[in-house]
Amino acid sequence: MMKKLWLLAMLIAPLAFAGPKVRMETNHGNIVVELASKQAPQTVKNFLRYVADGSYDGSIFHRVIQDFVVQGGGYNQQFQQLPTYEPVVNESRGGLPNKRGSIAMARTQAVDSATRQFYFNLVDNNNLNAGGSAGYTVFGQVVQGMEVLDKLAQVQTGYSSILRANDVPTSPIILKKVVLLAETPADKKVDKKAGK
């Protein structure tokens, strides 16, 4: 009986992550991300608000640290901070790990302070997971375009007097557009089979 339950859990596990997909079109190539609606419902809902209002379009990736993260979504190309909705509750406890290729919300030291900035993990960043205290909420995983992120990790960076920060790309990495992808016929076929 236990063996059957384990096998069933193994079959269901990949489906549990299935959520909406978005395509991020950058000036270095496209990245497709599958969002984790079940594991981080409030975070995904928050992220999709910014996708829907189009305010990620034309924003920049303002922080690149090799073997760590690529961060963006918060500034326009003139380094002006973009408007935000109210912060979202932190969903890192019991959530997904900050592993290579995952997307997570950036925040301040305050636990529930994430708004619109996100980052991609270039490596497994276990120190960003929840432990004794809250971590950083992972809300999706790259399913196409990891090579684009690896390319972004190689860009030249320096100090920005406007942002008063290091690790700022010297040539802008532009997030031209974020598109919510429609369900594909293949997805629908799987759903129909699951429903029978």
mmCIF file of C-alpha atoms in Angstrom:
data_model
loop_
_atom_site.group_PDB
_atom_site.id
_atom_site.type_symbol
_atom_site.label_atom_id
_atom_site.label_comp_id
_atom_site.label_asym_id
_atom_site.label_seq_id
_atom_site.Cartn_x
_atom_site.Cartn_y
_atom_site.Cartn_z
ATOM 1 C CA MET A 1 0.000 0.000 0.000
ATOM 2 C CA MET A 2 2.801 2.415 0.962
ATOM 3 C CA LYS A 3 4.602 1.629 -2.296
ATOM 4 C CA LYS A 4 1.454 2.476 -4.292
ATOM 5 C CA LEU A 5 1.017 5.772 -2.394
ATOM 6 C CA TRP A 6 4.680 6.663 -2.999
ATOM 7 C CA LEU A 7 4.329 5.907 -6.718
ATOM 8 C CA LEU A 8 1.135 8.000 -6.902
ATOM 9 C CA ALA A 9 2.913 10.892 -5.139
ATOM 10 C CA MET A 10 5.806 10.663 -7.616
ATOM 11 C CA LEU A 11 3.382 10.828 -10.565
ATOM 12 C CA ILE A 12 1.458 13.771 -9.131
ATOM 13 C CA ALA A 13 4.536 15.785 -8.046
ATOM 14 C CA PRO A 14 5.456 17.163 -11.511
ATOM 15 C CA LEU A 15 1.813 18.142 -12.128
ATOM 16 C CA ALA A 16 1.583 20.016 -8.813
ATOM 17 C CA PHE A 17 3.996 22.662 -10.112
ATOM 18 C CA ALA A 18 2.053 23.214 -13.356
ATOM 19 C CA GLY A 19 0.890 26.821 -13.493
ATOM 20 C CA PRO A 20 0.608 29.697 -15.949
ATOM 21 C CA LYS A 21 3.634 30.497 -18.089
ATOM 22 C CA VAL A 22 5.055 33.886 -19.026
ATOM 23 C CA ARG A 23 7.558 34.798 -21.715
ATOM 24 C CA MET A 24 10.064 37.500 -20.791
ATOM 25 C CA GLU A 25 11.427 39.131 -23.926
ATOM 26 C CA THR A 26 14.795 40.780 -23.295
ATOM 27 C CA ASN A 27 17.305 42.476 -25.584
ATOM 28 C CA HIS A 28 19.459 39.353 -25.098
ATOM 29 C CA GLY A 29 16.794 36.729 -25.855
ATOM 30 C CA ASN A 30 13.641 35.210 -24.395
ATOM 31 C CA ILE A 31 13.053 33.406 -21.097
ATOM 32 C CA VAL A 32 9.933 31.326 -20.404
ATOM 33 C CA VAL A 33 8.942 30.887 -16.765
ATOM 34 C CA GLU A 34 6.372 28.507 -15.324
ATOM 35 C CA LEU A 35 4.703 30.055 -12.279
ATOM 36 C CA ALA A 36 4.005 28.140 -9.063
ATOM 37 C CA SER A 37 0.391 29.087 -8.376
ATOM 38 C CA LYS A 38 -0.108 26.345 -5.792
ATOM 39 C CA GLN A 39 3.066 26.894 -3.781
ATOM 40 C CA ALA A 40 3.040 30.720 -3.855
ATOM 41 C CA PRO A 41 -0.503 31.823 -4.798
ATOM 42 C CA GLN A 42 -0.352 35.390 -3.453
ATOM 43 C CA THR A 43 3.081 36.019 -4.968
ATOM 44 C CA VAL A 44 2.017 34.733 -8.394
ATOM 45 C CA LYS A 45 -1.147 36.842 -8.256
ATOM 46 C CA ASN A 46 0.953 39.887 -7.334
ATOM 47 C CA PHE A 47 3.455 39.256 -10.162
ATOM 48 C CA LEU A 48 0.680 38.797 -12.730
ATOM 49 C CA ARG A 49 -0.810 42.192 -11.758
ATOM 50 C CA TYR A 50 2.359 43.886 -12.995
ATOM 51 C CA VAL A 51 2.362 41.701 -16.108
ATOM 52 C CA ALA A 52 -1.264 42.663 -16.809
ATOM 53 C CA ASP A 53 -0.717 46.408 -16.329
ATOM 54 C CA GLY A 54 2.277 46.306 -18.684
ATOM 55 C CA SER A 55 4.582 48.077 -16.265
ATOM 56 C CA TYR A 56 7.353 45.474 -16.552
ATOM 57 C CA ASP A 57 7.578 46.294 -20.267
ATOM 58 C CA GLY A 58 10.642 48.450 -20.955
ATOM 59 C CA SER A 59 12.043 48.001 -17.438
ATOM 60 C CA ILE A 60 15.620 46.894 -16.776
ATOM 61 C CA PHE A 61 17.628 44.263 -14.974
ATOM 62 C CA HIS A 62 19.585 46.558 -12.685
ATOM 63 C CA ARG A 63 21.622 44.053 -10.662
ATOM 64 C CA VAL A 64 23.779 41.217 -11.975
ATOM 65 C CA ILE A 65 26.068 39.214 -9.726
ATOM 66 C CA GLN A 66 27.841 36.280 -11.350
ATOM 67 C CA ASP A 67 27.196 32.952 -9.581
ATOM 68 C CA PHE A 68 24.386 34.566 -7.579
ATOM 69 C CA VAL A 69 21.436 36.432 -9.139
ATOM 70 C CA VAL A 70 20.087 38.560 -11.982
ATOM 71 C CA GLN A 71 17.585 41.071 -10.556
ATOM 72 C CA GLY A 72 15.117 43.396 -12.245
ATOM 73 C CA GLY A 73 11.598 44.701 -12.635
ATOM 74 C CA GLY A 74 11.909 47.779 -10.438
ATOM 75 C CA TYR A 75 13.381 50.553 -12.598
ATOM 76 C CA ASN A 76 12.905 52.091 -16.016
ATOM 77 C CA GLN A 77 15.788 52.757 -18.392
ATOM 78 C CA GLN A 78 16.446 56.147 -16.763
ATOM 79 C CA PHE A 79 16.914 54.353 -13.396
ATOM 80 C CA GLN A 80 13.676 55.835 -12.067
ATOM 81 C CA GLN A 81 11.807 53.640 -9.612
ATOM 82 C CA LEU A 82 8.552 52.288 -11.033
ATOM 83 C CA PRO A 83 5.248 52.536 -9.114
ATOM 84 C CA THR A 84 4.201 49.607 -6.959
ATOM 85 C CA TYR A 85 1.086 48.015 -5.570
ATOM 86 C CA GLU A 86 0.945 47.202 -1.856
ATOM 87 C CA PRO A 87 3.517 44.639 -0.640
ATOM 88 C CA VAL A 88 2.699 40.948 -0.794
ATOM 89 C CA VAL A 89 2.841 38.508 2.120
ATOM 90 C CA ASN A 90 6.009 36.390 2.279
ATOM 91 C CA GLU A 91 5.324 32.788 1.212
ATOM 92 C CA SER A 92 8.828 31.364 1.661
ATOM 93 C CA ARG A 93 8.070 29.096 4.636
ATOM 94 C CA GLY A 94 7.331 25.615 3.363
ATOM 95 C CA GLY A 95 7.755 26.994 -0.135
ATOM 96 C CA LEU A 96 10.050 26.251 -3.041
ATOM 97 C CA PRO A 97 13.857 26.435 -2.720
ATOM 98 C CA ASN A 98 16.044 29.124 -4.291
ATOM 99 C CA LYS A 99 17.616 26.724 -6.770
ATOM 100 C CA ARG A 100 19.284 27.447 -10.103
ATOM 101 C CA GLY A 101 16.774 28.757 -12.633
ATOM 102 C CA SER A 102 14.093 29.665 -10.113
ATOM 103 C CA ILE A 103 12.503 33.123 -9.938
ATOM 104 C CA ALA A 104 11.871 34.767 -6.559
ATOM 105 C CA MET A 105 10.740 38.075 -5.096
ATOM 106 C CA ALA A 106 13.284 40.610 -3.930
ATOM 107 C CA ARG A 107 12.500 42.375 -0.664
ATOM 108 C CA THR A 108 13.988 44.566 2.051
ATOM 109 C CA GLN A 109 14.873 43.338 5.565
ATOM 110 C CA ALA A 110 11.142 43.554 6.364
ATOM 111 C CA VAL A 111 9.645 40.095 5.760
ATOM 112 C CA ASP A 112 6.440 41.170 3.964
ATOM 113 C CA SER A 113 7.959 43.950 1.847
ATOM 114 C CA ALA A 114 8.171 42.419 -1.657
ATOM 115 C CA THR A 115 6.409 44.455 -4.337
ATOM 116 C CA ARG A 116 7.545 44.223 -7.969
ATOM 117 C CA GLN A 117 11.263 43.430 -8.066
ATOM 118 C CA PHE A 118 12.217 39.832 -8.770
ATOM 119 C CA TYR A 119 15.419 37.910 -9.303
ATOM 120 C CA PHE A 120 16.578 34.741 -11.029
ATOM 121 C CA ASN A 121 18.865 32.384 -9.153
ATOM 122 C CA LEU A 122 21.957 31.618 -11.238
ATOM 123 C CA VAL A 123 23.017 28.875 -8.803
ATOM 124 C CA ASP A 124 21.433 27.065 -5.854
ATOM 125 C CA ASN A 125 21.218 29.845 -3.245
ATOM 126 C CA ASN A 126 20.263 27.843 -0.173
ATOM 127 C CA ASN A 127 21.076 30.806 2.093
ATOM 128 C CA LEU A 128 18.016 32.597 0.655
ATOM 129 C CA ASN A 129 15.612 29.834 1.734
ATOM 130 C CA ALA A 130 13.489 30.045 4.872
ATOM 131 C CA GLY A 131 15.220 28.607 7.902
ATOM 132 C CA GLY A 132 15.141 30.050 11.412
ATOM 133 C CA SER A 133 13.678 33.149 9.795
ATOM 134 C CA ALA A 134 11.701 33.892 6.635
ATOM 135 C CA GLY A 135 13.493 33.543 3.336
ATOM 136 C CA TYR A 136 12.837 34.877 -0.148
ATOM 137 C CA THR A 137 9.727 33.591 -1.906
ATOM 138 C CA VAL A 138 10.321 31.490 -5.010
ATOM 139 C CA PHE A 139 7.310 31.620 -7.330
ATOM 140 C CA GLY A 140 8.395 29.924 -10.532
ATOM 141 C CA GLN A 141 11.033 28.147 -12.573
ATOM 142 C CA VAL A 142 12.678 28.789 -15.946
ATOM 143 C CA VAL A 143 11.479 26.183 -18.448
ATOM 144 C CA GLN A 144 13.123 27.731 -21.548
ATOM 145 C CA GLY A 145 15.960 30.204 -21.981
ATOM 146 C CA MET A 146 18.348 29.316 -19.167
ATOM 147 C CA GLU A 147 21.151 29.984 -21.645
ATOM 148 C CA VAL A 148 19.885 33.593 -21.872
ATOM 149 C CA LEU A 149 20.246 34.004 -18.112
ATOM 150 C CA ASP A 150 23.731 32.519 -18.254
ATOM 151 C CA LYS A 151 24.558 35.082 -20.951
ATOM 152 C CA LEU A 152 23.205 37.899 -18.770
ATOM 153 C CA ALA A 153 25.415 36.714 -15.931
ATOM 154 C CA GLN A 154 28.466 37.516 -18.083
ATOM 155 C CA VAL A 155 27.679 41.191 -18.784
ATOM 156 C CA GLN A 156 30.030 43.881 -17.573
ATOM 157 C CA THR A 157 28.874 45.646 -14.420
ATOM 158 C CA GLY A 158 30.017 48.641 -12.401
ATOM 159 C CA TYR A 159 28.989 51.285 -9.916
ATOM 160 C CA SER A 160 25.931 53.442 -10.649
ATOM 161 C CA SER A 161 25.957 56.879 -9.020
ATOM 162 C CA ILE A 162 22.204 57.169 -9.669
ATOM 163 C CA LEU A 163 21.315 53.905 -7.905
ATOM 164 C CA ARG A 164 24.301 54.246 -5.557
ATOM 165 C CA ALA A 165 24.946 50.568 -6.099
ATOM 166 C CA ASN A 166 27.545 48.200 -7.488
ATOM 167 C CA ASP A 167 26.798 45.303 -9.861
ATOM 168 C CA VAL A 168 24.784 47.483 -12.275
ATOM 169 C CA PRO A 169 25.146 46.475 -15.959
ATOM 170 C CA THR A 170 27.170 49.108 -17.839
ATOM 171 C CA SER A 171 25.061 48.451 -20.957
ATOM 172 C CA PRO A 172 21.301 48.196 -20.237
ATOM 173 C CA ILE A 173 19.646 44.786 -20.059
ATOM 174 C CA ILE A 174 16.103 45.620 -21.109
ATOM 175 C CA LEU A 175 13.027 43.602 -20.281
ATOM 176 C CA LYS A 176 11.203 44.579 -23.448
ATOM 177 C CA LYS A 177 7.969 42.748 -22.719
ATOM 178 C CA VAL A 178 6.382 40.161 -20.428
ATOM 179 C CA VAL A 179 3.623 38.091 -22.045
ATOM 180 C CA LEU A 180 1.239 35.705 -20.307
ATOM 181 C CA LEU A 181 1.188 32.651 -22.571
ATOM 182 C CA ALA A 182 -2.087 31.042 -23.600
ATOM 183 C CA GLU A 183 -2.693 27.416 -22.768
ATOM 184 C CA THR A 184 -1.359 25.239 -25.568
ATOM 185 C CA PRO A 185 -3.430 22.482 -27.240
ATOM 186 C CA ALA A 186 -1.049 19.955 -25.627
ATOM 187 C CA ASP A 187 -1.833 21.389 -22.159
ATOM 188 C CA LYS A 188 -5.559 21.150 -22.845
ATOM 189 C CA LYS A 189 -5.221 17.537 -24.001
ATOM 190 C CA VAL A 190 -3.448 16.616 -20.753
ATOM 191 C CA ASP A 191 -6.162 18.384 -18.721
ATOM 192 C CA LYS A 192 -8.928 16.506 -20.574
ATOM 193 C CA LYS A 193 -7.232 13.149 -19.936
ATOM 194 C CA ALA A 194 -6.785 14.018 -16.257
ATOM 195 C CA GLY A 195 -10.498 14.843 -16.041
ATOM 196 C CA LYS A 196 -11.641 11.473 -17.437
#
